[in-house]
PDB file of C-alpha atoms and ligand atoms in Angstrom:
ATOM      1  CA  VAL A   1    -124.156 -34.288 179.176  1.00 46.00           C
ATOM      2  CA  THR A   2    -125.356 -33.256 182.584  1.00 56.00           C
ATOM      3  CA  TYR A   3    -123.199 -33.935 185.536  1.00 61.00           C
ATOM      4  CA  THR A   4    -124.444 -33.961 189.081  1.00 73.00           C
ATOM      5  CA  LEU A   5    -122.149 -32.342 191.577  1.00 82.00           C
ATOM      6  CA  SER A   6    -122.213 -33.474 195.174  1.00 88.00           C
ATOM      7  CA  GLU A   7    -123.993 -31.431 197.787  1.00 90.00           C
ATOM      8  CA  ASP A   8    -120.797 -30.687 199.701  1.00 93.00           C
ATOM      9  CA  PHE A   9    -118.996 -29.577 196.543  1.00 91.00           C
ATOM     10  CA  MET A  10    -121.896 -27.237 195.842  1.00 89.00           C
ATOM     11  CA  ARG A  11    -121.489 -25.779 199.329  1.00 93.00           C
ATOM     12  CA  CYS A  12    -117.862 -25.003 198.428  1.00 93.00           C
ATOM     13  CA  ALA A  13    -119.014 -23.446 195.155  1.00 88.00           C
ATOM     14  CA  ALA A  14    -121.606 -21.321 196.977  1.00 89.00           C
ATOM     15  CA  PHE A  15    -118.904 -19.993 199.298  1.00 93.00           C
ATOM     16  CA  HIS A  16    -116.310 -19.503 196.557  1.00 90.00           C
ATOM     17  CA  GLY A  17    -118.688 -17.941 194.043  1.00 86.00           C
ATOM     18  CA  HIS A  18    -117.941 -20.097 191.031  1.00 82.00           C
ATOM     19  CA  ILE A  19    -116.927 -23.603 190.026  1.00 84.00           C
ATOM     20  CA  CYS A  20    -113.369 -24.006 188.807  1.00 85.00           C
ATOM     21  CA  PRO A  21    -110.582 -26.602 188.690  1.00 86.00           C
ATOM     22  CA  GLY A  22    -108.846 -24.987 191.661  1.00 91.00           C
ATOM     23  CA  LEU A  23    -111.922 -25.348 193.813  1.00 92.00           C
ATOM     24  CA  ALA A  24    -112.115 -29.013 192.800  1.00 93.00           C
ATOM     25  CA  MET A  25    -108.463 -29.468 193.796  1.00 95.00           C
ATOM     26  CA  GLY A  26    -109.143 -27.997 197.223  1.00 97.00           C
ATOM     27  CA  TYR A  27    -112.244 -30.130 197.571  1.00 97.00           C
ATOM     28  CA  ARG A  28    -110.331 -33.326 196.841  1.00 97.00           C
ATOM     29  CA  ALA A  29    -107.497 -32.303 199.159  1.00 98.00           C
ATOM     30  CA  ALA A  30    -109.843 -31.479 202.032  1.00 98.00           C
ATOM     31  CA  ARG A  31    -111.868 -34.688 201.665  1.00 97.00           C
ATOM     32  CA  ALA A  32    -108.710 -36.781 201.484  1.00 98.00           C
ATOM     33  CA  ALA A  33    -107.216 -35.054 204.511  1.00 98.00           C
ATOM     34  CA  LEU A  34    -110.330 -35.596 206.638  1.00 97.00           C
ATOM     35  CA  ASP A  35    -110.367 -39.263 205.643  1.00 97.00           C
ATOM     36  CA  TYR A  36    -106.680 -39.627 206.337  1.00 97.00           C
ATOM     37  CA  LEU A  37    -106.951 -38.042 209.772  1.00 96.00           C
ATOM     38  CA  LYS A  38    -110.285 -39.756 210.446  1.00 96.00           C
ATOM     39  CA  ALA A  39    -111.498 -36.319 211.411  1.00 95.00           C
ATOM     40  CA  GLN A  40    -114.679 -34.329 211.150  1.00 94.00           C
ATOM     41  CA  ARG A  41    -115.072 -30.704 210.167  1.00 95.00           C
ATOM     42  CA  SER A  42    -113.389 -28.562 212.794  1.00 94.00           C
ATOM     43  CA  ILE A  43    -115.959 -26.873 215.031  1.00 93.00           C
ATOM     44  CA  ASP A  44    -113.220 -25.040 216.863  1.00 92.00           C
ATOM     45  CA  ASP A  45    -109.560 -25.577 215.960  1.00 92.00           C
ATOM     46  CA  GLU A  46    -109.127 -29.342 216.308  1.00 95.00           C
ATOM     47  CA  ILE A  47    -107.568 -29.407 212.857  1.00 97.00           C
ATOM     48  CA  VAL A  48    -104.956 -26.953 211.643  1.00 97.00           C
ATOM     49  CA  ALA A  49    -104.413 -26.438 207.927  1.00 97.00           C
ATOM     50  CA  ILE A  50    -101.267 -24.930 206.511  1.00 97.00           C
ATOM     51  CA  THR A  51    -101.558 -24.065 202.831  1.00 97.00           C
ATOM     52  CA  GLU A  52     -98.830 -22.946 200.488  1.00 97.00           C
ATOM     53  CA  THR A  53    -101.301 -21.382 198.097  1.00 94.00           C
ATOM     54  CA  ASP A  54    -103.793 -18.575 198.446  1.00 93.00           C
ATOM     55  CA  ALA A  55    -105.710 -19.587 195.317  1.00 91.00           C
ATOM     56  CA  CYS A  56    -109.236 -20.974 194.730  1.00 93.00           C
ATOM     57  CA  SER A  57    -108.533 -24.295 196.442  1.00 96.00           C
ATOM     58  CA  VAL A  58    -108.260 -22.664 199.862  1.00 97.00           C
ATOM     59  CA  ASP A  59    -111.954 -21.813 199.835  1.00 97.00           C
ATOM     60  CA  ALA A  60    -112.984 -25.465 199.535  1.00 97.00           C
ATOM     61  CA  ILE A  61    -110.544 -26.299 202.310  1.00 98.00           C
ATOM     62  CA  GLN A  62    -112.158 -23.718 204.576  1.00 98.00           C
ATOM     63  CA  VAL A  63    -115.690 -24.946 203.898  1.00 98.00           C
ATOM     64  CA  LEU A  64    -114.998 -28.654 204.291  1.00 98.00           C
ATOM     65  CA  THR A  65    -112.405 -28.820 207.042  1.00 98.00           C
ATOM     66  CA  GLY A  66    -113.556 -25.859 209.102  1.00 97.00           C
ATOM     67  CA  CYS A  67    -110.002 -24.546 209.044  1.00 97.00           C
ATOM     68  CA  THR A  68    -110.655 -20.886 208.519  1.00 97.00           C
ATOM     69  CA  LEU A  69    -108.775 -17.642 208.567  1.00 94.00           C
ATOM     70  CA  GLY A  70    -111.075 -16.301 211.256  1.00 93.00           C
ATOM     71  CA  LYS A  71    -110.471 -19.143 213.701  1.00 93.00           C
ATOM     72  CA  GLY A  72    -106.742 -18.975 213.225  1.00 93.00           C
ATOM     73  CA  ASN A  73    -106.500 -22.623 212.228  1.00 96.00           C
ATOM     74  CA  LEU A  74    -105.761 -21.813 208.611  1.00 97.00           C
ATOM     75  CA  ILE A  75    -102.204 -20.699 208.123  1.00 96.00           C
ATOM     76  CA  LEU A  76    -101.058 -19.346 204.786  1.00 96.00           C
ATOM     77  CA  ARG A  77     -97.480 -19.783 203.706  1.00 95.00           C
ATOM     78  CA  ASP A  78     -97.542 -17.899 200.461  1.00 93.00           C
ATOM     79  CA  TYR A  79     -95.215 -20.112 198.427  1.00 96.00           C
ATOM     80  CA  GLY A  80     -97.422 -20.419 195.342  1.00 93.00           C
ATOM     81  CA  LYS A  81     -97.558 -24.210 195.562  1.00 95.00           C
ATOM     82  CA  MET A  82    -100.589 -26.468 195.678  1.00 94.00           C
ATOM     83  CA  VAL A  83     -99.288 -28.069 198.838  1.00 97.00           C
ATOM     84  CA  CYS A  84    -101.192 -28.296 202.090  1.00 97.00           C
ATOM     85  CA  TYR A  85    -100.697 -29.817 205.480  1.00 98.00           C
ATOM     86  CA  PHE A  86    -103.445 -30.867 207.841  1.00 98.00           C
ATOM     87  CA  LEU A  87    -102.678 -31.553 211.473  1.00 97.00           C
ATOM     88  CA  SER A  88    -104.993 -32.977 214.086  1.00 96.00           C
ATOM     89  CA  ARG A  89    -104.727 -31.726 217.665  1.00 94.00           C
ATOM     90  CA  ASN A  90    -106.749 -34.729 218.843  1.00 93.00           C
ATOM     91  CA  SER A  91    -104.634 -37.505 217.385  1.00 94.00           C
ATOM     92  CA  GLY A  92    -101.365 -35.643 216.783  1.00 94.00           C
ATOM     93  CA  LYS A  93    -101.430 -37.024 213.253  1.00 96.00           C
ATOM     94  CA  GLY A  94    -100.489 -34.972 210.225  1.00 97.00           C
ATOM     95  CA  VAL A  95    -100.724 -35.313 206.478  1.00 98.00           C
ATOM     96  CA  ARG A  96     -99.118 -33.476 203.574  1.00 98.00           C
ATOM     97  CA  LEU A  97    -100.790 -33.289 200.179  1.00 98.00           C
ATOM     98  CA  ALA A  98     -98.890 -32.038 197.153  1.00 97.00           C
ATOM     99  CA  ALA A  99    -100.500 -31.695 193.735  1.00 95.00           C
ATOM    100  CA  ARG A 100     -98.816 -33.868 191.160  1.00 90.00           C
ATOM    101  CA  PRO A 101     -97.489 -32.133 188.060  1.00 84.00           C
ATOM    102  CA  THR A 102     -99.734 -31.934 185.035  1.00 72.00           C
ATOM    103  CA  ARG A 103     -99.117 -30.747 181.500  1.00 56.00           C
ATOM    104  CA  LEU A 104    -100.177 -27.317 182.720  1.00 57.00           C
ATOM    105  CA  GLU A 105     -96.913 -26.803 184.472  1.00 58.00           C
ATOM    106  CA  ARG A 106     -93.806 -25.859 182.586  1.00 55.00           C
ATOM    107  CA  PRO A 107     -91.332 -28.516 183.453  1.00 52.00           C
ATOM    108  CA  GLY A 108     -87.884 -27.240 184.359  1.00 52.00           C
ATOM    109  CA  GLN A 109     -84.881 -28.465 182.413  1.00 44.00           C
ATOM    110  CA  GLY A 110     -84.391 -32.140 182.995  1.00 41.00           C
ATOM    111  CA  HIS A 111     -87.714 -32.449 184.792  1.00 39.00           C
ATOM    112  CA  GLU A 112     -89.988 -33.712 182.082  1.00 40.00           C
ATOM    113  CA  VAL A 113     -93.353 -34.761 183.390  1.00 38.00           C
ATOM    114  CA  ALA A 114     -93.857 -38.487 183.356  1.00 39.00           C
ATOM    115  CA  PRO A 115     -96.612 -39.594 180.949  1.00 35.00           C
ATOM    116  CA  GLU A 116     -98.696 -41.131 183.703  1.00 36.00           C
ATOM    117  CA  ARG A 117     -98.867 -37.762 185.370  1.00 35.00           C
ATOM    118  CA  ILE A 118    -100.520 -35.763 182.611  1.00 33.00           C
ATOM    119  CA  GLU A 119    -104.059 -36.923 183.036  1.00 39.00           C
ATOM    120  CA  LEU A 120    -105.312 -33.553 184.225  1.00 39.00           C
ATOM    121  CA  SER A 121    -104.079 -31.958 181.027  1.00 37.00           C
ATOM    122  CA  TYR A 122    -105.966 -29.968 178.453  1.00 35.00           C
ATOM    123  CA  GLU A 123    -105.001 -27.673 175.627  1.00 37.00           C
ATOM    124  CA  GLY A 124    -105.024 -23.931 175.666  1.00 36.00           C
ATOM    125  CA  ALA A 125    -104.761 -21.139 178.137  1.00 34.00           C
ATOM    126  CA  TYR A 126    -105.568 -21.302 181.788  1.00 39.00           C
ATOM    127  CA  PRO A 127    -109.271 -22.024 182.008  1.00 43.00           C
ATOM    128  CA  GLU A 128    -111.136 -20.401 184.846  1.00 50.00           C
ATOM    129  CA  PHE A 129    -114.250 -22.461 184.450  1.00 58.00           C
ATOM    130  CA  LYS A 130    -113.284 -25.561 182.451  1.00 64.00           C
ATOM    131  CA  PRO A 131    -116.123 -27.899 183.440  1.00 72.00           C
ATOM    132  CA  GLU A 132    -114.491 -30.978 181.913  1.00 75.00           C
ATOM    133  CA  VAL A 133    -111.295 -30.381 183.856  1.00 79.00           C
ATOM    134  CA  THR A 134    -113.222 -29.791 187.060  1.00 83.00           C
ATOM    135  CA  LYS A 135    -115.154 -32.992 186.462  1.00 82.00           C
ATOM    136  CA  GLU A 136    -111.947 -34.891 185.814  1.00 84.00           C
ATOM    137  CA  ILE A 137    -110.403 -33.631 189.035  1.00 90.00           C
ATOM    138  CA  LEU A 138    -113.508 -34.638 190.959  1.00 90.00           C
ATOM    139  CA  GLU A 139    -113.462 -38.142 189.518  1.00 89.00           C
ATOM    140  CA  LEU A 140    -109.828 -39.168 189.274  1.00 90.00           C
ATOM    141  CA  PRO A 141    -108.405 -41.488 191.918  1.00 93.00           C
ATOM    142  CA  ILE A 142    -106.920 -39.270 194.601  1.00 95.00           C
ATOM    143  CA  GLU A 143    -103.397 -40.643 194.182  1.00 93.00           C
ATOM    144  CA  LYS A 144    -103.381 -39.453 190.551  1.00 91.00           C
ATOM    145  CA  ILE A 145    -103.926 -35.901 191.742  1.00 93.00           C
ATOM    146  CA  PHE A 146    -101.958 -35.698 194.971  1.00 95.00           C
ATOM    147  CA  ASP A 147     -98.895 -37.119 196.527  1.00 96.00           C
ATOM    148  CA  ILE A 148    -100.110 -37.864 200.045  1.00 97.00           C
ATOM    149  CA  ARG A 149     -97.815 -38.605 202.922  1.00 97.00           C
ATOM    150  CA  ASP A 150     -97.671 -38.749 206.650  1.00 97.00           C
ATOM    151  CA  VAL A 151     -95.930 -35.866 208.367  1.00 96.00           C
ATOM    152  CA  GLU A 152     -94.736 -35.279 211.846  1.00 93.00           C
ATOM    153  CA  MET A 153     -94.904 -31.616 212.595  1.00 90.00           C
ATOM    154  CA  GLU A 154     -95.235 -29.481 215.620  1.00 90.00           C
ATOM    155  CA  ILE A 155     -98.797 -28.241 215.748  1.00 90.00           C
ATOM    156  CA  PRO A 156     -98.933 -24.435 215.837  1.00 87.00           C
ATOM    157  CA  LEU A 157    -100.099 -22.920 219.098  1.00 86.00           C
ATOM    158  CA  ARG A 158    -103.753 -22.102 219.468  1.00 85.00           C
ATOM    159  CA  ALA A 159    -104.741 -18.574 218.558  1.00 78.00           C
ATOM    160  CA  LYS A 160    -104.754 -16.421 221.662  1.00 81.00           C
ATOM    161  CA  ILE A 161    -107.374 -13.871 222.520  1.00 85.00           C
ATOM    162  CA  GLU A 162    -105.557 -10.699 223.462  1.00 88.00           C
ATOM    163  CA  ILE A 163    -106.785  -7.507 225.001  1.00 94.00           C
ATOM    164  CA  SER A 164    -105.989  -4.742 222.557  1.00 95.00           C
ATOM    165  CA  GLU A 165    -103.846  -1.791 223.438  1.00 96.00           C
ATOM    166  CA  ILE A 166    -104.040   1.626 221.882  1.00 96.00           C
ATOM    167  CA  CYS A 167    -101.619   2.633 219.126  1.00 95.00           C
ATOM    168  CA  GLU A 168     -99.788   5.717 220.295  1.00 93.00           C
ATOM    169  CA  VAL A 169    -100.200   7.417 216.920  1.00 91.00           C
ATOM    170  CA  CYS A 170    -103.629   6.646 215.463  1.00 93.00           C
ATOM    171  CA  ARG A 171    -105.235   5.827 218.826  1.00 95.00           C
ATOM    172  CA  GLU A 172    -106.902   2.755 217.342  1.00 97.00           C
ATOM    173  CA  PRO A 173    -106.941  -0.566 219.226  1.00 97.00           C
ATOM    174  CA  VAL A 174    -104.340  -3.111 218.130  1.00 96.00           C
ATOM    175  CA  MET A 175    -103.345  -6.582 219.343  1.00 95.00           C
ATOM    176  CA  PRO A 176    -100.291  -6.273 221.612  1.00 94.00           C
ATOM    177  CA  SER A 177     -98.527  -9.089 219.755  1.00 93.00           C
ATOM    178  CA  LYS A 178     -98.726  -7.028 216.541  1.00 93.00           C
ATOM    179  CA  VAL A 179     -97.516  -3.764 218.035  1.00 96.00           C
ATOM    180  CA  LEU A 180     -94.279  -2.399 216.571  1.00 95.00           C
ATOM    181  CA  LEU A 181     -91.771  -0.023 218.040  1.00 92.00           C
ATOM    182  CA  PHE A 182     -91.345   3.138 216.021  1.00 88.00           C
ATOM    183  CA  GLU A 183     -89.090   5.887 217.365  1.00 86.00           C
ATOM    184  CA  GLY A 184     -89.747   4.616 220.838  1.00 88.00           C
ATOM    185  CA  CYS A 185     -93.518   4.534 220.409  1.00 91.00           C
ATOM    186  CA  ARG A 186     -95.713   1.493 220.503  1.00 94.00           C
ATOM    187  CA  VAL A 187     -97.574   1.737 217.222  1.00 94.00           C
ATOM    188  CA  CYS A 188     -99.701  -0.340 214.883  1.00 95.00           C
ATOM    189  CA  ALA A 189     -98.228  -1.693 211.636  1.00 94.00           C
ATOM    190  CA  GLU A 190    -100.140   0.838 209.546  1.00 93.00           C
ATOM    191  CA  CYS A 191     -98.617   3.731 211.437  1.00 91.00           C
ATOM    192  CA  ALA A 192     -95.170   2.157 211.445  1.00 90.00           C
ATOM    193  CA  LYS A 193     -95.414   1.713 207.674  1.00 88.00           C
ATOM    194  CA  ALA A 194     -96.565   5.257 207.140  1.00 87.00           C
ATOM    195  CA  GLY A 195     -93.411   6.213 209.010  1.00 78.00           C
ATOM    196  CA  THR A 196     -94.922   9.315 210.402  1.00 63.00           C
ATOM    197  CA  ARG A 197     -95.310  10.552 213.889  1.00 55.00           C
ATOM    198  CA  ALA A 198     -98.521  12.372 213.000  1.00 55.00           C
ATOM    199  CA  GLY A 199    -101.680  10.364 213.470  1.00 50.00           C
ATOM    200  CA  GLN A 200    -104.816  10.609 211.357  1.00 50.00           C
ATOM    201  CA  ASP A 201    -106.094  13.321 213.608  1.00 54.00           C
ATOM    202  CA  GLY A 202    -102.772  15.108 213.372  1.00 54.00           C
ATOM    203  CA  SER A 203    -101.743  14.030 216.851  1.00 57.00           C
ATOM    204  CA  GLU A 204     -98.102  13.348 217.576  1.00 61.00           C
ATOM    205  CA  CYS A 205     -96.633  10.317 219.230  1.00 63.00           C
ATOM    206  CA  PRO A 206     -96.410  11.398 222.861  1.00 55.00           C
ATOM    207  CA  ALA A 207     -93.079   9.635 223.324  1.00 48.00           C
ATOM    208  CA  VAL A 208     -91.453  11.800 220.643  1.00 47.00           C
ATOM    209  CA  SER A 209     -91.492  15.499 221.360  1.00 40.00           C
TER     210      SER A 209
HETATM  211 ZN1   ZN B 301    -112.008 -20.323 191.498  1.00 97.27          ZN
HETATM  212 ZN1   ZN B 302    -101.718   3.273 214.514  1.00 97.27          ZN
END
């Protein structure tokens, strides 16, 4: 059986590198969010996405919504949950999408998965490329896959362009908002982590001598 994938899903696949159920989940989430917010792909940072996963789905979200790491309108909260929020700066509207449980998840004690919620199930180990699962995710009614609800949230501030300052240890430019204080020196996170006053060129922090 051949199955034709939509052009925009293929764009996600081209960016991500492969086709997988996670990518399909992100695709459905992104499409649903744009519909819900009546929004277009973000040219700048009109939409802000907050995702609680850093898995495959995030790549489809970046391609379709234009919420990207580089523009600062994709915020990762690394909670390991297929939950994402989309907020529109234009309308002030927000939506939360949370993946419904499937048979894949191990239900906690007393939290058996309801039978109507196991439609994304399949047998066996985690499949990276299960085409039938991907197809199912692409075709199921959205409400079978996600719990979707309105949210009122404060929209994160726009990313600021800052003029870098120079780390007092490594002498490399660093954003002032990311500078840390280490033994009285203004240093980058790398140098602070290394916990050494000696820079890569052997130089010492001028404030400590
Ligand atoms: Zn993937
Ligand atoms: Zn440094």
